[in-house]
Short mmCIF file of C-alpha atoms in Angstrom, two decimals:
data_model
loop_
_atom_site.label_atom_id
_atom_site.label_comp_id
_atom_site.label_asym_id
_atom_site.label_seq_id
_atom_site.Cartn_x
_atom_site.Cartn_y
_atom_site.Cartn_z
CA UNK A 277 18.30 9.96 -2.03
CA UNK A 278 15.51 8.07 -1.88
CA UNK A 279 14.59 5.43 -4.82
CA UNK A 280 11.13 6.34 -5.64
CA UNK A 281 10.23 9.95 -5.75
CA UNK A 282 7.80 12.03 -5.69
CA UNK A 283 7.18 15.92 -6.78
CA UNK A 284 5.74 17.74 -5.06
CA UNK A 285 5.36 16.71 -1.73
CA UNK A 286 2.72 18.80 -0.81
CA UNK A 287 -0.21 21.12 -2.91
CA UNK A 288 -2.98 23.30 -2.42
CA UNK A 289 -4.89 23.79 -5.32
CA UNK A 290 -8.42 24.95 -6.22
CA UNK A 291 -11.53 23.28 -7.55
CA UNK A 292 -11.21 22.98 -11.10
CA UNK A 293 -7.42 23.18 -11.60
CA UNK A 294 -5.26 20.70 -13.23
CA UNK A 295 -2.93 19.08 -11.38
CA UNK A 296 0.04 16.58 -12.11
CA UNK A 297 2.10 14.43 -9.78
CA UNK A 298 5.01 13.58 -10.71
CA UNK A 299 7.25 9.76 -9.63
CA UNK A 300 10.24 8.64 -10.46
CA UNK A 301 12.35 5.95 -10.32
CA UNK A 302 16.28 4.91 -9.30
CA UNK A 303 15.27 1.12 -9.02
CA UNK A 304 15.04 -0.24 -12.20
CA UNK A 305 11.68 -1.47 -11.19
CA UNK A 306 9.63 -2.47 -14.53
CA UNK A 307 5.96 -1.88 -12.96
CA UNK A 308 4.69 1.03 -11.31
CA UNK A 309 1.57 1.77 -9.51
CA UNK A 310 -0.26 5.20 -8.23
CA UNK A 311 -2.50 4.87 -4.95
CA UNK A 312 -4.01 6.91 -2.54
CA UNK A 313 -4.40 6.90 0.95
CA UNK A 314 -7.87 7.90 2.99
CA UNK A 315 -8.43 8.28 6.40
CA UNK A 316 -10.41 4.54 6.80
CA UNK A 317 -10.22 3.51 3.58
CA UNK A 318 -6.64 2.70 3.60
CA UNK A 319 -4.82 2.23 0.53
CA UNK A 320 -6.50 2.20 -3.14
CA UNK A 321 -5.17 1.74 -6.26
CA UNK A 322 -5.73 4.50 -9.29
CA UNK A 323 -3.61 3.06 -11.93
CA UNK A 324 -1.05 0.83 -12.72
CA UNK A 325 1.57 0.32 -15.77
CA UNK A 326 3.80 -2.76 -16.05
CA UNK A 327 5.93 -0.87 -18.66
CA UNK A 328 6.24 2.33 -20.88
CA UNK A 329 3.35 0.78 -23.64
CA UNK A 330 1.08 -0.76 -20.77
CA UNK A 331 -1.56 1.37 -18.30
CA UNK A 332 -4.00 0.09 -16.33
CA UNK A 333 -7.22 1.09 -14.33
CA UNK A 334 -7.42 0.28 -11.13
CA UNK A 335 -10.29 0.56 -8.56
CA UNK A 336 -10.69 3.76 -8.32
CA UNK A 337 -9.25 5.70 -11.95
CA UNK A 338 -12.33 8.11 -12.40
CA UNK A 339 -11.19 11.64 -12.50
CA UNK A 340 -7.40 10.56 -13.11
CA UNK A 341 -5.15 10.07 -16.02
CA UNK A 342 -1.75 8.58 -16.25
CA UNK A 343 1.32 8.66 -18.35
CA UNK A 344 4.30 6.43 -18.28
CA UNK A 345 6.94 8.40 -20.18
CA UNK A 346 9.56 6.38 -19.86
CA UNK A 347 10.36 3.36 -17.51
CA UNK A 348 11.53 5.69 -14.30
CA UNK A 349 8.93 7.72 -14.92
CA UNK A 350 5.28 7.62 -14.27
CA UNK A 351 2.59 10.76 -13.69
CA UNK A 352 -1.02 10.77 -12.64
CA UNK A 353 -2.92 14.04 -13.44
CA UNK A 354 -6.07 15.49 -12.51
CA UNK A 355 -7.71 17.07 -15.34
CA UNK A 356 -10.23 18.68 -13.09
CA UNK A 357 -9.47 18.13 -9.56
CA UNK A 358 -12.34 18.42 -6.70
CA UNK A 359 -12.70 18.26 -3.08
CA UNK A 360 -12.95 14.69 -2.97
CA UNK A 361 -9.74 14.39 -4.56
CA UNK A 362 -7.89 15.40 -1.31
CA UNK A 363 -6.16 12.83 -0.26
CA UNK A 364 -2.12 11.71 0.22
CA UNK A 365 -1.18 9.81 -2.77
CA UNK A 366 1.48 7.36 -3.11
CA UNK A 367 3.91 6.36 -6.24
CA UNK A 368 4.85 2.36 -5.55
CA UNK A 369 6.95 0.27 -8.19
CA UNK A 370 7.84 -3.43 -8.01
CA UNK A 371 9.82 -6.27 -9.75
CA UNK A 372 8.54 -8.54 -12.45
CA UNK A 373 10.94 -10.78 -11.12
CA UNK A 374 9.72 -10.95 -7.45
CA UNK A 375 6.64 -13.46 -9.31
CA UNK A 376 4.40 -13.31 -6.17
CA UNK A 377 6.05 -12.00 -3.55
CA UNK A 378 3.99 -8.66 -4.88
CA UNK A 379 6.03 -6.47 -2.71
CA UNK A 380 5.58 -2.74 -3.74
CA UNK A 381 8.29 0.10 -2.88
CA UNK A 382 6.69 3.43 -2.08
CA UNK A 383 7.45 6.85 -2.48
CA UNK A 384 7.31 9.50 0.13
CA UNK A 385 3.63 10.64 -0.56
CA UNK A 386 2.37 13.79 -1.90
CA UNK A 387 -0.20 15.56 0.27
CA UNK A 388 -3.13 16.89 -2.55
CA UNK A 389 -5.42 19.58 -0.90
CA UNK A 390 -8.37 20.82 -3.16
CA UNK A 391 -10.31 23.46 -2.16
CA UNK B 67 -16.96 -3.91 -0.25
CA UNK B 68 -13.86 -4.04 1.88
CA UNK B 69 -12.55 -7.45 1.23
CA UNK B 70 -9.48 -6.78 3.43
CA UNK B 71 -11.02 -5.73 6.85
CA UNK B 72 -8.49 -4.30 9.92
CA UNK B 73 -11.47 -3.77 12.37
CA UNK B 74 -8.99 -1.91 15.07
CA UNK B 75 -8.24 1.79 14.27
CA UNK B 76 -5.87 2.06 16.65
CA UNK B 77 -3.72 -0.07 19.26
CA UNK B 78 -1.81 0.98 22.55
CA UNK B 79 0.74 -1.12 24.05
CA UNK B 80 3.35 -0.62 26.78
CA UNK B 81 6.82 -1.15 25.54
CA UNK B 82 8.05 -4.88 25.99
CA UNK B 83 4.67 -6.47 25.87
CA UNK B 84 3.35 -8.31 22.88
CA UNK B 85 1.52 -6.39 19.92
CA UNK B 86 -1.24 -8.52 18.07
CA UNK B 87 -2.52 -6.42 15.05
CA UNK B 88 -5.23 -8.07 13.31
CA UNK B 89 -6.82 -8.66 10.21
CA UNK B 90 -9.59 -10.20 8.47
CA UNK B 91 -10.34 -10.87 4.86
CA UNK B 92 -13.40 -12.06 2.79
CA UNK B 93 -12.02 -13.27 -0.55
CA UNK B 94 -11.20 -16.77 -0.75
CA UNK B 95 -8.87 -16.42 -3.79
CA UNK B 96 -6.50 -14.40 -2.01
CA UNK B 97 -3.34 -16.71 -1.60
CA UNK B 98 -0.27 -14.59 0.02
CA UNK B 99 -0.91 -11.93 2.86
CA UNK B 100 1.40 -8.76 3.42
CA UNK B 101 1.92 -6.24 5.93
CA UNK B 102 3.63 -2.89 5.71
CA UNK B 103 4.38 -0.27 8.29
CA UNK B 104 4.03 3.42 7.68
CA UNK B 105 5.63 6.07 9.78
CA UNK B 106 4.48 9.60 9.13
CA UNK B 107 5.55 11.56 6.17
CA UNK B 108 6.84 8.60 4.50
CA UNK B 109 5.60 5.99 2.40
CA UNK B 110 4.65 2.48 3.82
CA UNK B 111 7.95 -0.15 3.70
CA UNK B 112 7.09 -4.07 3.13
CA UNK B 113 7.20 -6.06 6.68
CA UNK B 114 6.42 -9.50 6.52
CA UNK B 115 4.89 -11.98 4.47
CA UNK B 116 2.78 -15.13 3.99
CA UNK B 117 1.84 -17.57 2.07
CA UNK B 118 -1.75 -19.59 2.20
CA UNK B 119 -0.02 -23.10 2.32
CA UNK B 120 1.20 -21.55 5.39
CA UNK B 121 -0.38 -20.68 8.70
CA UNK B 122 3.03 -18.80 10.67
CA UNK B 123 5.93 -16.91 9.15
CA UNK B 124 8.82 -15.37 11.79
CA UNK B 125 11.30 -12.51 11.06
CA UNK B 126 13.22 -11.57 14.61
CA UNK B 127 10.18 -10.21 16.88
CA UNK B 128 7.75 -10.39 14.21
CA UNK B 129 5.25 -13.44 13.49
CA UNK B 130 2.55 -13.17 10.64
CA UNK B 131 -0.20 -16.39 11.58
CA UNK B 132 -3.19 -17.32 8.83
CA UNK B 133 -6.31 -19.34 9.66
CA UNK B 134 -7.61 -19.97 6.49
CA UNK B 135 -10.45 -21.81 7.90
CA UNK B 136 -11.36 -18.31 9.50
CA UNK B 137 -10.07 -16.04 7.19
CA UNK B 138 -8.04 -14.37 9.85
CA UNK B 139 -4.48 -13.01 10.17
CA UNK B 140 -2.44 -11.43 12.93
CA UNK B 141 0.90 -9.87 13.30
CA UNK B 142 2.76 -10.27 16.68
CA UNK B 143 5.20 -8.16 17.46
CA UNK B 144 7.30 -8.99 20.71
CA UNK B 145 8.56 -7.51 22.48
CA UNK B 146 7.27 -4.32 21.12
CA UNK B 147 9.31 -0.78 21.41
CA UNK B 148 8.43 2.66 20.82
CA UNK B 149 9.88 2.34 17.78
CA UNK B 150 7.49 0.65 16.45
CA UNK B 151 4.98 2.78 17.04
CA UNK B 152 3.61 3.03 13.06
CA UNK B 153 0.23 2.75 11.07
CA UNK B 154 0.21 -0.70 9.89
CA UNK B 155 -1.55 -2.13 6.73
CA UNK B 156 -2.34 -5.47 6.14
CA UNK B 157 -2.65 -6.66 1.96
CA UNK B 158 -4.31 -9.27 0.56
CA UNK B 159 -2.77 -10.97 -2.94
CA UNK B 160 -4.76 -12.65 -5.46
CA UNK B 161 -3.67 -13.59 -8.84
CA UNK B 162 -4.85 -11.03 -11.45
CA UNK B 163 -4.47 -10.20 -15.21
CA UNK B 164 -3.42 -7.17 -17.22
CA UNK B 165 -3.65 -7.67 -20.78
CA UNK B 166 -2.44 -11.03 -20.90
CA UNK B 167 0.58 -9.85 -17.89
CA UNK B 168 -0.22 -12.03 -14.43
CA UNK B 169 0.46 -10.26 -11.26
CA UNK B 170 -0.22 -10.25 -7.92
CA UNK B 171 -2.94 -8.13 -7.17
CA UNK B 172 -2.93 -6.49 -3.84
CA UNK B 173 -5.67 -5.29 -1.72
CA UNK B 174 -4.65 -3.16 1.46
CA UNK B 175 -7.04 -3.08 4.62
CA UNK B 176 -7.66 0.50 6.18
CA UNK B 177 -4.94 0.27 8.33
CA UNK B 178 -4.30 0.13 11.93
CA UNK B 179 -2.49 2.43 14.41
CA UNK B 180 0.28 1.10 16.86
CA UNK B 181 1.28 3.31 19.76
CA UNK B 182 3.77 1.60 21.31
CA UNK B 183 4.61 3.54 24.83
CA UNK B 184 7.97 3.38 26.91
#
């Protein structure tokens, strides 16, 4: 089984809908980010939490929400979703104790299609 | 922006010859360089790492080099296999803060893709 995961793996929704993506966590891993991937853009961080009290904005957080609802666990949401919100999104955690190494883990990916 | 720049979409090498990948950045406070590999469907897996007081880290057949100076880095894979054949993303670090929590702040480039044939 893999140590971060993600639910579900793939979506098709429609403009408007809300959607929620689900991680969780087998590591033990105290910090845990949400990302997304874009063809050319690479990889861009939405949110981040370094533990159940803590969230934090990241570059690109408009149109998202998080909740961190308990250390393994940590879900981004889109209240409203929209085209532009298709994209493959990634779940990463990583150890407070690694101090600069910054090495993230990452889940599978879940595929996001709005139309 | 794009402070983390991989300028190279895409890469094709014959199996057993050398792989450079390559990477630029434009921050100056970034201090430790990563690179992950991403095969399809899953998520990217740390590679190799580097710090700035450093300009060349080796792990088996791969070598990470930094010019500072230039704001350059490079990943060398040899000899390269079909295995290998991946997107890979190059990350930036700088030191950032989080109410009052330090961390190392990571900035990916867009990623470039190897096709390694045998």
């Amino acid at each position: 089984d893999a140590d971060v995961t993600q639910t579900p793996r793939n979506r098709i929704t429609k403009t408007g809908k809300r959607i929620m993506l689900e991680c969780s966590q087998t590591k033990g891993h105290d910090r845990m980010y949400w990302y997304r991937q874009d063809p050319g853009l690479g990889l861009r961080l939405i949110y981040y939490s370094f533990d159940v009290k803590d969230i934090n904005k990241g570059e690109i957080s408009d149109g998202y929400s998080v909740s961190r609802q308990a250390q393994a666990k940590f879900s981004l949401s889109l209240e409203s979703a929209i085209p532009n919100q298709t994209a493959l999104y990634f779940c990463a955690t990583s150890d407070t104790g690694q101090g600069r190494a910054g090495e993230l883990f990452f889940g599978e990916g879940s595929r996001l299609t709005v139309l | 922006d794009q402070q983390v720049k991989q300028n190279s979409p895409s890469l094709s090498v014959q199996e057993g010859r050398i792989s450079i990948l390559n990477c630029d950045y434009t921050n100056s406070m970034f201090d430790y360089f990563l690179w992950y590999k991403k095969y399809p469907a899953e998520g990217p897996t740390f590679l190799i790492s580097i710090s700035s007081i450093k300009d060349k880290n080796e792990d088996g057949r791969f070598t990470v080099f930094l010019n500072k100076s230039a704001k350059h880095l490079s990943l060398h894979i040899v000899p390269s296999q079909p295995g290998d054949s991946a997107v890979y993303f190059c990350a930036a670090s700088e030191w950032g803060n989080a109410g009052g929590t330090s961390y190392g702040k990571l900035t990916f480039g867009q990623g470039t893709i190897l096709t390694v044939h045998p």
